[in-house]
Structures are given as structure tokens and as C-alpha cells.
């Protein structure tokens, strides 16, 4: 049974009880307790590092509803046919077996910061000394006129890994000959800045092979986007004439959809489309808001340790956090998790706390063996996580360089998922 | 063949140009003798061919791993893809200790520690590159100073516990179990090799933009700490 987060919240607590979450171990044995909500790049990494490095001195509970975690990063490669869904799935077994993490497959539905407890949909209550929130993203209601989560089967967002990704791929593969794939791209800030454009590349790759007269339309509320020159060069080289990117200047932000009629209206002009991938504006995963640590759409944090500006015993990692210059990415979340883990361990056991160092690299695949990347290092200042130095792939690079970049991205995928789950 | 014709002229030019110039870039005549250590594998000069190692005509200014038909190691191919170009500086680093620059090169050569000997060898090899006058003088004169690590840096005792924390940043890409697939293994290196390699990235001698960036902000102590941690990581 695969549950989508939004569907799940919609169906309420009754369905949650049927998930049969394992019993939560009773607290009260005197060890400091850390509860981590969200088992993605931020949460799984934080739980693993705290448990591994504290060597049993800290009780770590990881709350994650899905038993198999499908990474959102690399899911575009599944759309393009470069990866199988199974390649993207990871289980939490090793975190429990090797590091003694109490992995609870349930939804966190509330946080009481006064009594320092987390309420689970299944009815249990988890006490904590330190709480780490890494809930990823949810979508801003009403961000795209005509679209709501109720319409996500007709017009998938596919911006959380798993069933939505599979749905979008099935729709792409079933497009009529010469049909139209449309994307409504999100406004800043959002998860994985190059993600929508890598996706366009992967969809184009798939269509070029299977449906070469198909068209791709991108309605974008932004005037420019991550790695824009690299993507546009690549689209010209590999998919000439197939991709029509409509930016802010041409009304790309003035968009509405009709999921029943499968139409997309851009700046007053209605188009019938066959697949419509709506990626709405994003906000922190809902539990951050329920915990009362958000300000607007995101949860502000202190750069030195990722602690919430609202509560020194709550930390927010990854996409949900508002930290400064780092992009919202799995790599960033993983990087932030290590700084946080070091600080949390120090606070609870007196272990040495070292200065925060952050880094990120985002690889994107444009076509077979045509990989590009952008990366930067960051440091903590009093105000924010601030960029120190960066690099980006260059246009016109030779094929060997691009191939090496793609191979490096595959190495990174193995590296980060090993760092999260094994 | 063009090389054969040009060579005597170029040699003559070097000799005529005077002692100060020859000293600055090393002594080609001495370099010819040093090349005996290389000639088992590498040919140079008229009619030189790729054998155990690639021939070295025209090596200055060429991309690493550039000879068509020669089977380079994966490491050398990666260095090429990363943009390694053979200049006086990169050649000097490579000859000093090949594995510092290209981790798993098949060139089994312990390296030449003596900076003057390397300068002499490079002065000799330089004769066999087209139009050596176009090679900037700043590079050869910098040999032996720019990337000779201060012995004090090599002597730093690394704080392995700090290294364990810092290593977490490396382990997003590199694997703790020492396996390598698309991204090289970095565990169980001798500390000195690790320190030399990281400083080579830090000074942008070793190519690779991500590693230059990562190493670029590490202090000498932090590099020593990482070396101390990774040397024992099993």
C-alpha cells in the first residue's frame, strides 16, 4: 500500500490507525531522547549520525510514514528511462538494526513544545529532549488557479518521490502521438532548483525516442532559472524545436489549469494538453507549521546549528528550513544534518562541537552521458548560512567532461544514500 | 618530420640564449641524463611512439590522456575529463609523485623528489614540444617553490576526532567503505599522500572544480585532521 502524504492527511486519523505502526518504546530510562520527524536526506542522516556517533548514549527515534523511501533526487532519471523505480527505493532496516534507531512508521500529527512531546496519528506520544524536523515540502494552497491536491491524479506534481513519479511516467508513456506535455514550473524558493528543467530534459529524451513529434510547453513564473544557459544549450543540441519555455516576460506566471478538461491557460491563451505536470509554489512540510516554528512558508533557523529561531530545542533541516543561501536540495539537507547532529550530540552528551561547514552540489542530466553540475560551499554567519565559493559547469564542454560529470553524479547517489541508510 | 627539423634549432636557441635563462628553467643537458629513468617506458624525439607509456613529444600544453589509441588508466581519463593540461607546473607535480596528481595512474614511478632535477628534466622535455618559446616563463621559474609543501604542513599532527566530523562532508560523495564508483576512494591513504593531494587541490594544481572548492576552504590543520581520520577508516 502506497500512501501519498496529501491523500493521507485528507483521509484523516482513522486511516492512520490502520497503518499498524510498531509500538513506541517507553521512555524513562534516563538517556537523552532525540525525535527526528521525516526520514529523507535531512532526517535519516541526522538520526544515523547521532545514533552512530553517540554510541548508545542517546535514544534516537525516527518517525517516517513510508517503509520504503523513494528519493526525489534522481526521480527525473526514472522519467527519462535511466533508472528503475527500484533503484530509487531504500529501506530503514539498517538504521534500526545497525544503529539501534527506533524507526516508527507513522505520521507525526502534532508537536507540543511546552510538554516536549510529538503526537502520532496512531495515537502514541513521543517525548523528546531535542526535536529535529525534516519534513520536506508541502504545496501552497491555491498557488496555481484550478489545481488542488484533489486534482493531482489528473495533473501530477511528481515533486515528492514515489507514486506521483510513477503516475507521471505512465502518463508520459501513454501520450498520443504528437501530443503535448505541459509543465507549470514553481516560483522561488522551491525544492531542487534545477529539478524542473532536468525533468524537461528527461521528458524530452523519452519523447524523442518514443514520440518524436510530441511538444513540450513550460509555463514559468520566473524570468530565469538554475543552470539556464546549460539547459537551453542542451535542449538546442539534443531536442531542437521540441521545448517551448514561456518565462515571466511572456506571461508564464499568469497561468490557470482545468484538470477535468485537461487544459492549460497561459496569459489568457487556452491550450489542450495531454499531460500536465503542475509543480505549485511550496512551503515547509505541514508538521513544521503545526509545531509553530514557521514564519510565512518556511521555518527560520540559526545557521550555526540549524536550531529553530522559535525554540532552541527544535531543529529544522533541509527544504523546510529558511537558512539563507543554500538551495533546497537533498545534498543540502544531508550537509545540514551533520552540522545539526554534531550540535545536538554536544548539547546532550557534552561531546565536542565543531564549527559549521556546509556544502552542496546539484547534478543534472540533460541527455545520455550529458551531465552538468553546480555547487557551492557555505558557512554560518550570525544572520544566515552564507555562500563562500562556488562553481558551475560551462557551456560548450566536451563530451568526455559531460560523461564524467554524469558518472560522478551516479557515484554521488550511491554515496549519499549510503550516508543516509547504511 | 617537423619535430626532427625544429629540434636542433630549439636546442641551439636555448644554448645561445645564455646562462641565466637556462638556469631559470633547468639544465636540459642534465635533464637528458635524468630522462634515462623514464626511457624504459617513454620515448621522445624524432619517430617517438607510444609504448609502455605514451611518447612525450608535444606534451607541454597538451591535455592529459590525449593520445589516440593509447590505453590510459581510468584515473588519467578522469583527469583529462576534469581538464588537466600538462604545463610546467602540473608536469612538475606529476613527476614529483605521480599518484599525488592522478591517484591511480598506471605510471609506476616513485617520483623525483629533488626540485632541481625535475627542473632539469622538464627543460629537456620542453625541447620536444612545439614552439617552446610560447610557454610562459613564469611557470618554469616557479618550479620548486610554488607547490613544495612546507615541511611544517606535512609535520602537523591531525586531530582525528575533528577529522571524523569534517569527514562527514566528504562522505556525501565518497564512500566510507572505500569502494569507488564514479567517485574515487579516499580511505586508508598514507597521511602524507592525503595531505599533499588536498593541498594540490587547494592550490588548484590538481584539477576538479568541486574538490578545489572543498579543499580551498580547509585550513592546514583541517586537512591534517582529515588525513588522520581517513588513514584508519576501515
XYZ file of C-alpha atoms in Angstrom:
656
model
C 0.000 0.000 0.000
C 1.417 3.309 -1.022
C 0.076 6.378 0.629
C 0.705 9.813 -0.608
C 1.165 12.381 2.080
C -1.537 14.717 0.869
C -4.040 11.960 0.271
C -3.256 10.721 3.705
C -3.775 13.964 5.517
C -7.036 14.223 3.657
C -8.248 10.834 4.804
C -7.633 11.567 8.457
C -6.624 9.727 11.545
C -8.871 6.698 11.080
C -6.826 5.508 8.149
C -3.655 6.218 10.086
C -4.528 3.689 12.743
C -4.673 1.018 10.085
C -1.011 1.554 9.281
C -0.184 -0.556 12.313
C 2.743 1.464 13.486
C 5.113 -0.542 15.678
C 4.924 0.107 19.379
C 6.971 3.053 20.576
C 9.472 2.152 23.258
C 8.642 3.607 26.634
C 10.906 6.400 27.734
C 12.103 6.957 31.293
C 15.456 5.222 31.394
C 17.338 8.436 31.812
C 19.047 8.633 28.431
C 18.600 11.842 26.467
C 15.967 11.482 23.765
C 16.022 12.787 20.238
C 12.998 12.526 17.987
C 13.512 13.048 14.269
C 10.473 13.652 12.073
C 10.986 12.815 8.417
C 13.261 10.095 7.044
C 14.701 11.818 3.978
C 18.097 13.301 3.274
C 17.938 15.535 6.359
C 16.197 13.317 8.889
C 17.700 9.933 8.051
C 21.187 11.458 8.016
C 20.685 13.260 11.331
C 19.264 10.153 13.018
C 22.068 7.980 11.689
C 24.879 10.326 12.687
C 23.511 10.979 16.177
C 22.976 7.288 16.842
C 26.267 6.218 15.274
C 28.448 8.821 16.946
C 26.811 8.767 20.379
C 27.330 5.001 20.572
C 24.161 4.318 22.526
C 24.281 7.372 24.784
C 21.281 8.939 23.050
C 17.908 7.359 22.285
C 17.027 8.211 18.710
C 13.518 7.795 17.305
C 12.887 8.368 13.618
C 9.277 8.998 12.565
C 8.673 8.310 8.895
C 5.391 7.069 7.420
C 6.761 5.172 4.441
C 8.558 1.851 4.849
C 10.418 2.299 1.614
C 11.793 5.729 0.918
C 11.874 6.700 -2.746
C 14.323 9.514 -3.302
C 13.019 12.562 -5.082
C 16.553 13.214 -6.278
C 17.243 11.064 -9.364
C 13.480 10.570 -9.911
C 13.798 12.541 -13.146
C 16.209 9.858 -14.340
C 13.425 7.349 -13.836
C 11.186 9.507 -16.034
C 13.911 9.540 -18.673
C 14.379 5.767 -18.526
C 17.861 5.898 -16.989
C 16.820 4.407 -13.633
C 14.248 1.901 -12.455
C 11.939 2.761 -9.579
C 13.608 0.034 -7.512
C 16.946 1.832 -7.917
C 15.461 4.767 -6.022
C 13.907 2.826 -3.114
C 15.646 2.498 0.260
C 14.564 0.807 3.474
C 15.161 1.811 7.080
C 16.156 -1.665 8.246
C 19.859 -0.911 8.671
C 19.191 2.233 10.683
C 17.224 0.109 13.153
C 19.429 -2.979 13.123
C 22.901 -1.458 12.997
C 22.458 1.776 14.907
C 19.580 0.955 17.242
C 17.394 3.739 15.934
C 13.746 3.320 16.874
C 12.145 3.635 13.446
C 8.433 4.403 13.769
C 6.365 4.180 10.601
C 3.636 6.631 11.443
C 2.647 10.241 10.790
C 3.573 12.940 13.257
C 0.391 14.971 13.559
C 1.241 17.482 16.270
C 4.070 18.858 18.373
C 3.584 20.215 21.876
C 6.670 22.302 22.546
C 5.684 23.023 26.147
C 5.433 19.396 27.212
C 8.063 18.442 24.599
C 6.057 15.672 23.006
C 5.208 14.607 19.472
C 1.741 13.166 18.791
C 1.497 10.402 16.223
C -1.512 9.631 14.035
C -1.602 6.141 15.523
C -2.238 7.656 18.950
C 1.197 7.383 20.581
C 3.026 10.291 22.153
C 6.817 10.612 21.869
C 8.693 12.667 24.467
C 11.865 14.427 23.367
C 14.732 16.456 24.713
C 15.673 17.604 21.225
C 13.356 17.510 18.250
C 14.600 17.522 14.667
C 12.079 18.381 11.962
C 12.949 17.408 8.430
C 9.530 17.166 6.821
C 10.387 18.315 3.307
C 7.799 20.286 1.405
C 4.094 20.705 1.007
C 2.295 22.833 -1.553
C 0.787 26.281 -1.069
C -2.995 26.064 -1.401
C -4.341 27.923 -4.395
C -0.898 28.574 -5.844
C -1.977 27.505 -9.334
C -5.534 28.513 -10.207
C -7.684 25.449 -10.839
C -5.247 22.992 -9.240
C -5.521 21.393 -5.835
C -4.222 18.208 -4.293
C -7.552 16.628 -5.218
C -6.523 17.057 -8.860
C -3.072 15.510 -8.507
C -4.080 12.336 -10.266
C -5.143 14.224 -13.388
C -2.283 16.694 -13.118
C 0.533 15.209 -11.033
C 3.148 17.319 -9.288
C 5.566 14.381 -9.064
C 7.637 16.545 -6.755
C 7.741 14.042 -3.925
C 9.357 10.742 -4.778
C 7.300 7.565 -5.238
C 3.792 7.056 -6.577
C 3.443 10.518 -8.109
C 6.626 9.944 -10.085
C 5.289 6.628 -11.355
C 1.987 8.223 -12.299
C 3.656 10.984 -14.286
C 5.826 8.497 -16.147
C 2.811 6.368 -17.062
C 1.092 9.451 -18.422
C 4.133 10.405 -20.482
C 4.396 6.903 -21.938
C 0.692 6.950 -22.837
C 0.707 10.310 -24.585
C -0.880 10.257 -28.038
C 1.450 10.617 -30.999
C 2.346 14.251 -31.465
C 0.698 15.146 -28.143
C 1.592 17.934 -25.745
C 3.368 17.678 -22.400
C 2.984 20.797 -20.273
C 4.737 21.810 -17.082
C 3.733 24.572 -14.724
C 7.055 25.446 -13.077
C 7.181 26.746 -9.497
C 8.174 30.191 -8.216
C 11.244 30.590 -5.970
C 12.115 29.265 -3.498
C 11.423 25.616 -4.133
C 12.945 22.158 -3.754
C 15.770 21.343 -6.184
C 16.219 24.470 -8.319
C 17.389 22.646 -11.476
C 14.816 19.861 -10.953
C 12.017 21.098 -13.231
C 14.481 21.688 -16.061
C 16.235 18.381 -15.680
C 12.744 16.902 -15.803
C 12.024 18.708 -19.065
C 15.257 17.253 -20.431
C 14.331 13.739 -19.346
C 10.788 14.002 -20.719
C 12.237 15.277 -24.000
C 14.669 12.349 -24.039
C 11.785 9.911 -23.540
C 9.594 11.569 -26.166
C 12.376 11.898 -28.708
C 12.730 8.112 -28.630
C 9.056 7.163 -28.404
C 7.014 10.079 -29.655
C 9.278 12.395 -31.650
C 6.560 14.733 -32.923
C 5.345 15.497 -29.364
C 5.708 19.002 -27.966
C 6.747 20.293 -24.555
C 5.477 23.556 -23.080
C 6.859 25.049 -19.881
C 4.951 27.874 -18.216
C 7.368 29.503 -15.797
C 6.672 32.376 -13.384
C 10.427 33.128 -13.264
C 12.451 35.213 -15.710
C 15.416 32.834 -15.380
C 16.264 29.576 -13.713
C 19.088 27.433 -12.370
C 21.716 26.391 -14.960
C 19.564 28.144 -17.578
C 22.314 28.573 -20.160
C 23.358 24.935 -19.800
C 19.820 23.608 -20.162
C 18.940 25.841 -23.073
C 22.138 24.871 -24.853
C 21.342 21.204 -24.203
C 17.744 21.486 -25.380
C 19.004 23.084 -28.577
C 21.635 20.403 -29.081
C 19.518 17.367 -28.288
C 15.858 18.296 -28.627
C 15.811 21.114 -31.141
C 12.380 22.674 -31.528
C 10.697 20.386 -29.032
C 10.761 22.566 -25.908
C 8.845 25.829 -25.695
C 9.817 27.623 -22.483
C 7.498 30.504 -21.666
C 9.055 32.684 -18.990
C 7.720 35.530 -16.925
C 8.146 38.022 -19.772
C 5.664 36.116 -21.926
C 3.064 35.528 -19.236
C 4.463 32.254 -17.917
C 3.406 33.266 -14.432
C -0.177 34.062 -15.416
C -1.467 30.516 -15.502
C -4.586 28.526 -14.718
C -5.436 24.874 -15.309
C -8.588 22.842 -15.731
C -7.879 19.259 -14.703
C -11.261 17.967 -15.934
C -10.893 19.425 -19.413
C -7.077 18.936 -19.397
C -6.454 22.495 -20.464
C -3.737 24.953 -19.531
C -4.288 28.668 -19.934
C -1.181 30.842 -20.222
C -1.720 34.597 -20.229
C -5.296 34.181 -21.483
C -4.485 31.620 -24.175
C -6.007 28.187 -23.580
C -4.228 25.056 -24.785
C -5.430 21.472 -24.718
C -2.692 19.322 -23.243
C -2.211 15.568 -22.844
C -0.040 15.603 -19.737
C 0.113 18.499 -17.295
C 2.787 18.419 -14.619
C 1.806 21.112 -12.128
C 4.567 21.984 -9.665
C 2.944 24.536 -7.364
C 4.580 27.020 -5.009
C 5.984 25.251 -1.973
C 6.130 25.621 1.771
C 7.611 23.694 4.670
C 6.117 20.266 5.351
C 2.980 20.723 7.394
C 4.322 19.463 10.730
C 6.699 22.443 10.883
C 3.728 24.777 10.761
C 1.887 22.699 13.372
C 4.927 22.867 15.623
C 4.699 26.635 15.397
C 8.223 27.155 14.099
C 7.335 28.620 10.704
C 7.272 32.260 9.730
C 5.364 32.508 6.472
C 6.038 29.462 4.350
C 9.303 28.328 5.907
C 10.942 27.719 9.281
C 13.716 30.212 10.107
C 16.816 28.643 11.702
C 20.108 29.692 13.225
C 22.927 28.963 10.806
C 25.401 27.685 13.391
C 23.403 24.581 14.348
C 20.099 24.597 12.393
C 18.118 25.268 15.586
C 14.778 26.970 15.135
C 14.675 30.700 15.776
C 11.474 29.965 17.721
C 12.749 27.194 20.009
C 16.307 26.197 20.939
C 15.273 22.547 21.416
C 13.808 22.221 17.943
C 15.927 21.956 14.793
C 14.699 22.225 11.217
C 16.628 20.674 8.340
C 16.514 20.715 4.587
C 13.780 22.047 2.359
C 11.552 23.160 5.250
C 14.165 25.449 6.758
C 14.777 29.063 5.920
C 18.517 29.281 6.374
C 19.944 31.706 3.855
C 21.900 30.947 0.715
C 21.751 27.175 0.361
C 19.421 25.756 -2.262
C 16.731 23.344 -1.121
C 18.240 20.006 -2.102
C 18.921 16.545 -0.751
C 22.629 17.341 -0.682
C 21.988 20.494 1.349
C 19.733 18.640 3.792
C 22.376 15.945 4.249
C 25.036 18.598 4.832
C 22.889 20.493 7.334
C 22.014 17.244 9.141
C 25.661 16.613 10.004
C 26.143 20.069 11.464
C 22.922 19.624 13.435
C 23.868 16.112 14.610
C 27.190 17.388 15.915
C 25.479 20.226 17.791
C 22.692 18.058 19.231
C 25.140 15.440 20.421
C 27.258 18.136 22.003
C 24.263 19.619 23.799
C 23.066 16.269 25.141
C 26.299 14.450 25.960
C 28.954 17.150 26.140
C 30.814 15.813 23.089
C 32.987 18.241 21.159
C 31.147 20.687 18.951
C 32.947 21.817 15.809
C 32.271 24.813 13.583
C 29.508 24.514 10.985
C 30.575 23.811 7.432
C 28.066 23.317 4.668
C 28.248 22.358 1.025
C 26.023 21.464 -1.870
C 26.300 20.168 -5.395
C 23.383 19.633 -7.768
C 23.972 17.420 -10.796
C 21.507 17.381 -13.665
C 21.267 15.057 -16.652
C 20.368 16.674 -19.969
C 20.684 13.629 -22.232
C 22.593 10.332 -22.268
C 26.038 10.990 -20.769
C 25.447 14.744 -20.816
C 25.650 15.708 -17.157
C 26.136 19.180 -15.683
C 26.618 20.395 -12.141
C 26.594 23.443 -9.933
C 27.957 23.586 -6.424
C 28.996 25.816 -3.576
C 30.371 25.869 -0.055
C 28.767 27.777 2.785
C 29.492 28.968 6.290
C 27.422 30.083 9.247
C 27.196 33.805 9.955
C 25.084 35.494 12.603
C 22.355 36.217 10.061
C 22.294 33.181 7.813
C 24.076 30.376 6.022
C 26.222 32.374 3.648
C 27.840 31.268 0.418
C 31.648 31.123 0.420
C 32.642 29.832 -3.006
C 31.057 28.065 -5.941
C 31.452 26.549 -9.391
C 29.252 25.635 -12.330
C 29.666 23.519 -15.465
C 30.455 25.542 -18.561
C 28.561 25.687 -21.827
C 30.418 24.062 -24.700
C 32.187 21.479 -22.562
C 33.401 18.394 -24.408
C 31.563 15.082 -24.317
C 34.107 13.416 -22.043
C 33.679 16.072 -19.386
C 29.918 15.735 -19.500
C 30.137 11.956 -19.306
C 32.482 12.157 -16.337
C 30.062 14.564 -14.659
C 27.202 12.123 -15.137
C 29.277 9.234 -13.788
C 30.207 11.391 -10.835
C 26.523 12.034 -10.154
C 25.884 8.308 -10.066
C 28.747 7.952 -7.608
C 27.232 10.714 -5.521
C 23.839 8.988 -5.499
C 25.416 5.845 -4.120
C 27.436 7.928 -1.685
C 24.602 9.962 -0.219
C 22.136 7.091 0.027
C 24.833 5.043 1.762
C 25.388 8.003 4.074
C 21.651 8.117 4.855
C 20.661 4.486 5.148
C 23.574 2.093 5.685
C 59.337 15.232 -39.968
C 58.843 18.636 -38.480
C 59.969 17.800 -34.979
C 63.259 16.435 -36.196
C 63.978 19.615 -38.098
C 62.979 22.042 -35.411
C 64.821 20.386 -32.572
C 68.386 21.352 -33.288
C 67.339 24.946 -33.744
C 65.488 24.987 -30.494
C 68.402 23.407 -28.666
C 70.719 25.944 -30.198
C 68.430 28.754 -29.132
C 68.494 27.556 -25.563
C 72.260 27.414 -25.536
C 72.694 30.781 -27.218
C 70.126 32.495 -25.012
C 72.598 32.494 -22.195
C 73.180 31.032 -18.794
C 70.596 32.925 -16.759
C 67.715 31.682 -18.884
C 68.979 28.114 -18.849
C 69.319 28.172 -15.080
C 65.856 29.544 -14.568
C 64.195 26.696 -16.387
C 66.665 23.977 -15.540
C 69.546 22.448 -17.427
C 68.403 20.477 -20.478
C 71.699 18.659 -20.788
C 71.460 17.364 -17.248
C 67.813 16.645 -17.915
C 68.724 14.353 -20.784
C 70.618 12.128 -18.345
C 67.751 12.173 -15.866
C 65.456 11.100 -18.666
C 67.213 7.734 -18.558
C 64.929 6.957 -15.618
C 61.947 7.483 -17.914
C 63.116 5.998 -21.185
C 62.249 2.437 -20.261
C 58.646 3.387 -20.805
C 58.593 6.738 -22.611
C 60.065 7.762 -25.961
C 60.758 11.299 -27.010
C 62.156 12.920 -30.148
C 62.036 12.021 -33.821
C 59.871 8.984 -34.517
C 58.847 8.573 -30.854
C 55.899 6.228 -30.375
C 53.580 5.256 -27.562
C 54.985 2.171 -25.869
C 54.563 1.213 -22.207
C 53.899 4.875 -21.619
C 52.811 7.486 -24.130
C 55.520 9.308 -26.099
C 56.305 12.761 -24.787
C 56.657 14.892 -27.932
C 54.463 17.958 -27.640
C 53.489 17.201 -24.062
C 53.674 20.822 -22.888
C 50.307 22.463 -23.363
C 48.545 19.194 -24.283
C 45.585 17.731 -22.475
C 46.325 14.826 -20.169
C 45.461 11.439 -21.635
C 45.337 12.839 -25.145
C 46.991 10.208 -27.341
C 44.531 8.426 -29.555
C 44.866 4.684 -29.341
C 46.843 4.700 -26.086
C 45.068 2.915 -23.240
C 45.080 5.278 -20.289
C 44.066 4.347 -16.765
C 40.581 5.351 -15.627
C 42.237 7.847 -13.317
C 44.072 9.518 -16.195
C 40.899 9.566 -18.274
C 39.099 11.210 -15.382
C 41.908 13.754 -15.010
C 41.540 14.533 -18.683
C 37.803 14.963 -18.323
C 38.428 17.184 -15.327
C 40.527 19.417 -17.515
C 44.103 18.523 -16.585
C 46.511 20.158 -19.003
C 50.240 19.475 -18.921
C 52.051 22.652 -18.065
C 55.421 23.083 -16.422
C 53.619 23.269 -13.120
C 51.359 20.239 -13.471
C 54.156 18.182 -15.006
C 56.398 19.106 -12.111
C 53.774 17.999 -9.610
C 53.205 14.784 -11.535
C 56.866 13.913 -11.812
C 57.424 14.641 -8.153
C 54.919 11.945 -7.239
C 52.581 10.768 -9.986
C 49.922 9.427 -7.634
C 49.598 12.794 -5.953
C 48.142 14.225 -9.101
C 46.470 11.202 -10.684
C 45.572 8.778 -7.917
C 45.526 5.517 -9.810
C 47.739 6.253 -12.776
C 49.431 3.155 -14.139
C 52.712 5.053 -14.194
C 54.647 3.092 -11.602
C 57.292 5.638 -10.769
C 58.287 6.681 -7.301
C 58.820 10.260 -8.419
C 61.740 12.683 -8.330
C 61.973 14.500 -5.018
C 64.748 16.873 -5.988
C 63.257 20.085 -7.393
C 66.374 20.954 -9.424
C 66.403 17.533 -11.062
C 62.765 17.934 -12.021
C 63.512 21.358 -13.442
C 66.348 19.892 -15.492
C 64.169 17.071 -16.775
C 61.413 19.483 -17.733
C 63.898 21.724 -19.527
C 64.902 18.688 -21.561
C 61.327 17.581 -22.302
C 60.375 21.091 -23.215
C 62.666 20.959 -26.215
C 60.362 18.366 -27.750
C 57.238 20.443 -27.534
C 56.297 22.624 -30.491
C 57.406 26.217 -30.278
C 58.594 26.209 -26.693
C 59.027 29.980 -26.808
C 55.276 30.273 -26.301
C 55.385 28.674 -22.903
C 55.163 31.386 -20.245
C 58.363 31.862 -18.326
C 56.532 32.334 -15.078
C 55.778 28.636 -14.880
C 59.235 27.136 -15.142
C 60.736 29.701 -12.794
C 58.102 28.879 -10.238
C 59.158 25.256 -10.153
C 60.336 24.054 -6.808
C 58.782 26.880 -4.842
C 55.087 27.110 -5.683
C 53.997 23.660 -4.717
C 56.678 22.316 -2.485
C 54.679 21.805 0.644
C 56.163 23.415 3.697
C 57.593 20.583 5.816
C 55.772 22.172 8.749
C 52.470 21.421 6.994
C 53.430 17.807 6.490
C 54.534 17.593 10.120
C 51.178 18.750 11.507
C 49.598 16.177 13.765
C 45.980 15.724 12.734
C 43.127 15.787 15.271
C 41.316 12.603 14.220
C 38.164 13.435 16.195
C 37.858 16.727 14.367
C 38.650 14.803 11.207
C 35.721 12.480 11.907
C 33.380 15.471 11.979
C 34.927 17.047 8.900
C 34.849 13.723 7.073
C 31.071 13.714 7.160
C 31.190 16.371 4.488
C 33.363 14.135 2.272
C 31.108 11.146 2.809
C 28.174 12.672 0.972
C 30.018 11.615 -2.182
C 32.966 9.415 -1.189
C 32.199 6.075 0.379
C 33.245 5.212 3.938
C 33.730 1.569 2.955
C 36.422 2.544 0.476
C 34.527 1.474 -2.634
C 34.718 3.716 -5.660
C 32.217 4.049 -8.455
C 32.276 7.303 -10.348
C 33.899 8.947 -7.313
C 37.347 7.849 -6.074
C 38.034 6.062 -2.805
C 39.810 8.138 -0.163
C 40.152 5.762 2.770
C 43.399 4.339 4.142
C 45.701 6.646 2.259
C 49.065 7.350 3.866
C 48.595 10.638 5.688
C 51.311 12.378 3.711
C 49.755 11.457 0.372
C 46.375 12.655 1.573
C 47.798 15.977 2.751
C 49.754 16.506 -0.467
C 46.721 15.718 -2.602
C 44.415 18.031 -0.675
C 46.920 20.862 -0.799
C 47.292 20.277 -4.529
C 43.522 20.808 -4.858
C 43.632 23.766 -2.542
C 46.243 25.410 -4.784
C 44.319 24.373 -7.883
C 47.202 22.275 -9.183
C 45.017 19.202 -9.240
C 42.003 19.732 -11.462
C 38.389 19.244 -10.431
C 36.225 22.232 -9.561
C 34.312 20.601 -6.709
C 37.446 19.343 -4.980
C 39.261 22.640 -5.479
C 36.312 24.318 -3.816
C 36.077 21.839 -0.950
C 39.812 21.827 -0.247
C 40.039 25.550 -0.803
C 38.391 26.415 2.451
C 40.102 23.798 4.601
C 42.883 25.042 6.853
C 46.200 23.201 7.130
C 45.045 21.775 10.450
C 41.758 20.632 8.978
C 43.486 18.846 6.131
C 45.778 17.159 8.648
C 42.727 16.190 10.719
C 41.038 14.607 7.709
C 44.209 12.735 6.786
C 44.473 11.403 10.331
C 40.867 10.209 10.263
C 40.743 8.675 6.800
C 44.019 6.798 7.174
C 42.422 4.343 9.589
C 38.880 4.296 8.253
C 38.044 0.689 7.518
